[in-house]
Each structure stands twice: as C-alpha cells, then as structure tokens.
C-alpha cells in the first residue's frame, strides 16, 4: 500500500526560536543605567520629560519612521519646474515626522528654556534617547541647540533668532523668519584645502551697508535645509563668523547654492552638502576678525552631543543584543545563559555604564556657573568625545555579532548603527584634533587640570587600583606630554574619569570590574574577556529593567 505523505503544513515554514519584535517599549524606563545617571546629575525633574520622550521614540511607529527615513534618503532639487534656483533637499515624510517629534519634546531647546540646574543633562539624555530611534535627524537638532550661545554674541541677531529656537516648533518650509513657527540652524565651516584647519579658509566677506556678502565654497555644510547657517569667512580684519539665512530680509531666497549632497557611509537620512556662496547675504556674528572664538561656542556644545549621540547608539546596539540573546536558544540553552555569551554582554554593559556616567557628568558641567565648571566642561568634553567615539564602532560590531548572521542583514537595525558608529569620531574634530586639543588645554589652562584631578580624587580610597591610576595620570600630565603622547593621555584621562564616577555612583561589583579590566590589565583586547569571579549577574542585571 502506498504510504501517505505527511502534512506539508507541518514541514514547510514554521518559525520558531526567534525573538519577539523589539518595538513597543519605553526606551528610557527600560534603561536603569541612563535613568539613574540622568536623575543623579540633572535632578529628579528630568525624569518626566525623559519618560515621555522614551515612550514616543520606542514606539513601533517611531522606529519604523527611522527605518524609512534611511531607506529613502534626501534628494537634491536645484531648480523648480520653471528653472528658478531653489537648492532644496527633499525628504521622505518620515524624516519630517521625526523632526516634529524631536522639536515637540524640546530636545533642541530644553537646555535654554528650563532655567534650572540639570537642563543640559536633560538635553543630552534626550538626544541619546532620540538617537536610539534614528541618528540622522539629531544632526540638525544638535546644531540648533548649539547655535544659541554663538548667536548670543550679537544681541540684535539673538533677539530675532533665539526666541524662534527656544519657543519654536518644527516647520519644514522655507519662509521669512517672521512667518516661521520655529527655525533650525546649520553650520558651514570646512573647505577643501583646510578641513579641520579652518584658519586656511579662503571664503571672503565684503561689507555692504550693515550686512556682508560672501563669496566662496564650503566642502561640508551640514543640514542644508536649515533656516540659517553659522559660517566662517575672511574680512579685512581676519576670519569672522556670519549668520547666513536661507531667506533674505526682503523675502527672496538667498544665493545659497547647493552643489551636491554627500554620498556618505551612514547618516543617510541627514543631508550633508557642498555649497557655494555667490554674493550671499550674511550678517556678522560677534567681533569681526574673531570668528573662531565666536563659533567655538557652537562647536563646544556639539561636542557634548557627539558624546550623547554615541551613548544612544551604544544603548540601542546593546539593548538589541541583549533582547536577541535573551530570546534565542542554541545547544539546549538560551544564549544569555551560555557562559561565553554572558561574559560578552557583561563586558559590553561595563562600557555602556561607564559611558552613561561620563556623558551625564559632563552635561551637568555645561549648565553650572563659574569658571571652574566651565574649565572642567572644556577639558572633559574633549576627553569624553575622544574616547567614547573611538570605542563605539567595535562596541556596535560586537553587539552585531551577538545576533549571528541575523545581525548582518539589512532588516536588522545593526547594519545602520554600524555604518553610523564612526561618524561622531570624525564630526567636530577627528581623533588627533581632539587629543591635541586636550594637550593644549592642559598646557594653557593649568586650572583645568587641577579641577580635573580634583574630580578624580573624589573617588580616592574607593579602589586601590584607581588610586594608583590617579597618581600615575597626575605624574604623566604634569611633565607636559609631547604631541605624540596625545592619544595615550586622552585615553587614560577618559578611563580614569569613568572609573572615578563608577566608584562613586555604581554598584561596587560594576566599578571594581571596570577598573580591573580597563586599568588593572585583567581584560582582553576584545569584549568578553573577564577574570574569573567577575560579578556577571550584577553587571548583566543592569542592562534592562
């Protein structure tokens, strides 16, 4: 008798042993490490706005917007249908939805609108949370936040533009500023021949009444759809800072020519461009001939955001990895219960916890009054930017590997995070520029070093290895290191500051293991190499609420 074939319904395609969807969670409330650090450094008041944002950016809808905004990147439209120059970057609707969400939650303005301690902590934590959802939109949000202190160098300009930032809501259309519900501000500094050496710029500015007209080419202009840009150009008195609006006071479009959009490795949702100024209308910001000292206020604040954005990428990569290994089985065990995998997650968690402590502490310094706080912020933000952004690509890669092959396909968010992961190390000064900036601050501002060392010494006595590291660092930096030592000094300063913060604020098991592996020589050259006896349960337990 013929044998009956088994039912194909049971043999074709039944999906098992796969994790549930990640979406539909509050990205803030599910992150006890960030929540503790933000409330500690910013005050309990930050909890409510962060929880509200965490719910929105962790929703299934918002995470889908992030995918769509990157799958359908902006396109340049140079002319309208009649041949008139418009020089517009056109975006997928999901990009505009994300921008509206960000400005509705005041990520760009909460630091200036809330006149109380912790406002910059709230901003940095918000930017980290929104970065978990989508990275590219945080470029214009960050620059709009950072433009405020630079614009305040010119009271007349500040009176016109800053209220539109602080009280503004998102409106994409280019209009005269008086007709806008809110504005965004971009930046255009670097040129082909100079790059980070902005003093090599050749763009010229010519006085014309109470304004200027600019002639030149900018190799990188971030967010060319913004309502205005801070830029650098040379006058007879030297390099100066200018505000270039897209719409002139007479209501006509400014001669702001977008030559092309950059085809970047990542950051696909955000338009970066090359532009040319052809007798472009501009207004002087700050003192003529002192453009670098004016715009450095903007750069200083965007450097904080490179830390916060990196923190957000680290958290999303780690959360995705933990979610996957907690819901996937292999060799008769859930992956998270496999000792080797558990060590990897624990090692990653140590870096994330240290990054959160460092970022929130530096953000607090941005809002504190007094020269001591300002000195600490100037030095610590360079140290933090250098180290966190350098650490990020390998961190994200290791989280990707936790998924196996599933993490390498484009349906996963990990490829997008990986492509994004090098950006903050390059933006606002690449590694050598930042490390050398640390050395310059140490040599020119002895008080900054004293304040930095005082911060480290708040943890003295909490861990023998840390005490020795503090002493060694003090000896190293007091001997005026050479330029070739810049990266080593910046890295050591960052790790020692992270360790100091963990000793003071994290569980002892977390702090001691971070110090043993990062300062004590017990860690490996890749993640997952921890000494025997590591308190892995405690460390991993802090990854998720």
CSV table of C-alpha atoms in Angstrom, one decimal, residues 45 49 53 99-116 118-127 130 137-149 151-152 161-170 181-185 301 304-305:
chain,number,residue,atom,x,y,z
A,45,UNK,CA,12.7,66.9,37.4
A,49,UNK,CA,10.2,64.7,30.1
A,53,UNK,CA,10.2,61.0,25.1
A,99,UNK,CA,11.9,66.2,13.3
A,100,UNK,CA,8.5,67.2,14.5
A,101,UNK,CA,8.7,64.7,17.4
A,102,UNK,CA,12.1,65.9,18.4
A,103,UNK,CA,11.2,69.6,18.5
A,104,UNK,CA,7.9,68.9,20.2
A,105,UNK,CA,9.8,67.3,23.0
A,106,UNK,CA,12.2,70.3,23.0
A,107,UNK,CA,15.4,68.3,22.5
A,108,UNK,CA,16.8,71.4,20.8
A,109,UNK,CA,15.7,73.9,23.3
A,110,UNK,CA,15.1,72.4,26.8
A,111,UNK,CA,18.6,73.3,27.9
A,112,UNK,CA,17.8,77.0,27.2
A,113,UNK,CA,14.1,77.1,28.1
A,114,UNK,CA,14.5,75.5,31.5
A,115,UNK,CA,16.3,78.0,33.7
A,116,UNK,CA,17.3,75.5,36.4
A,118,UNK,CA,20.3,69.9,35.0
A,119,UNK,CA,18.8,71.5,31.9
A,120,UNK,CA,21.8,70.4,29.7
A,121,UNK,CA,21.6,66.9,31.3
A,122,UNK,CA,18.0,66.7,30.1
A,123,UNK,CA,19.1,67.8,26.6
A,124,UNK,CA,21.9,65.3,26.4
A,125,UNK,CA,19.8,62.4,27.7
A,126,UNK,CA,17.0,63.3,25.3
A,127,UNK,CA,19.4,63.4,22.4
A,130,UNK,CA,16.2,60.0,20.2
A,137,UNK,CA,17.8,63.8,12.5
A,138,UNK,CA,19.8,64.6,15.6
A,139,UNK,CA,22.4,66.5,13.5
A,140,UNK,CA,20.1,69.5,12.8
A,141,UNK,CA,18.6,69.2,16.3
A,142,UNK,CA,22.1,69.3,17.8
A,143,UNK,CA,23.3,72.3,15.7
A,144,UNK,CA,20.1,74.2,16.5
A,145,UNK,CA,20.7,73.7,20.2
A,146,UNK,CA,24.4,74.6,19.9
A,147,UNK,CA,23.8,77.7,17.8
A,148,UNK,CA,22.2,79.6,20.8
A,149,UNK,CA,25.4,80.5,22.7
A,151,UNK,CA,24.2,83.8,18.3
A,152,UNK,CA,24.2,85.5,21.7
A,161,UNK,CA,16.6,84.2,16.1
A,162,UNK,CA,16.9,82.7,19.6
A,163,UNK,CA,13.2,83.0,20.5
A,164,UNK,CA,12.4,81.1,17.3
A,165,UNK,CA,14.7,78.4,18.6
A,166,UNK,CA,13.7,78.2,22.2
A,167,UNK,CA,9.9,78.6,21.6
A,168,UNK,CA,9.9,77.0,18.2
A,169,UNK,CA,8.1,74.0,16.7
A,170,UNK,CA,9.1,72.2,13.6
A,181,UNK,CA,6.7,78.7,13.8
A,182,UNK,CA,10.3,77.7,14.6
A,183,UNK,CA,13.7,77.5,13.0
A,184,UNK,CA,16.7,75.2,12.7
A,185,UNK,CA,20.3,76.3,12.3
A,301,UNK,CA,28.2,72.3,22.6
A,304,UNK,CA,28.7,67.3,24.0
A,305,UNK,CA,26.2,65.9,21.6
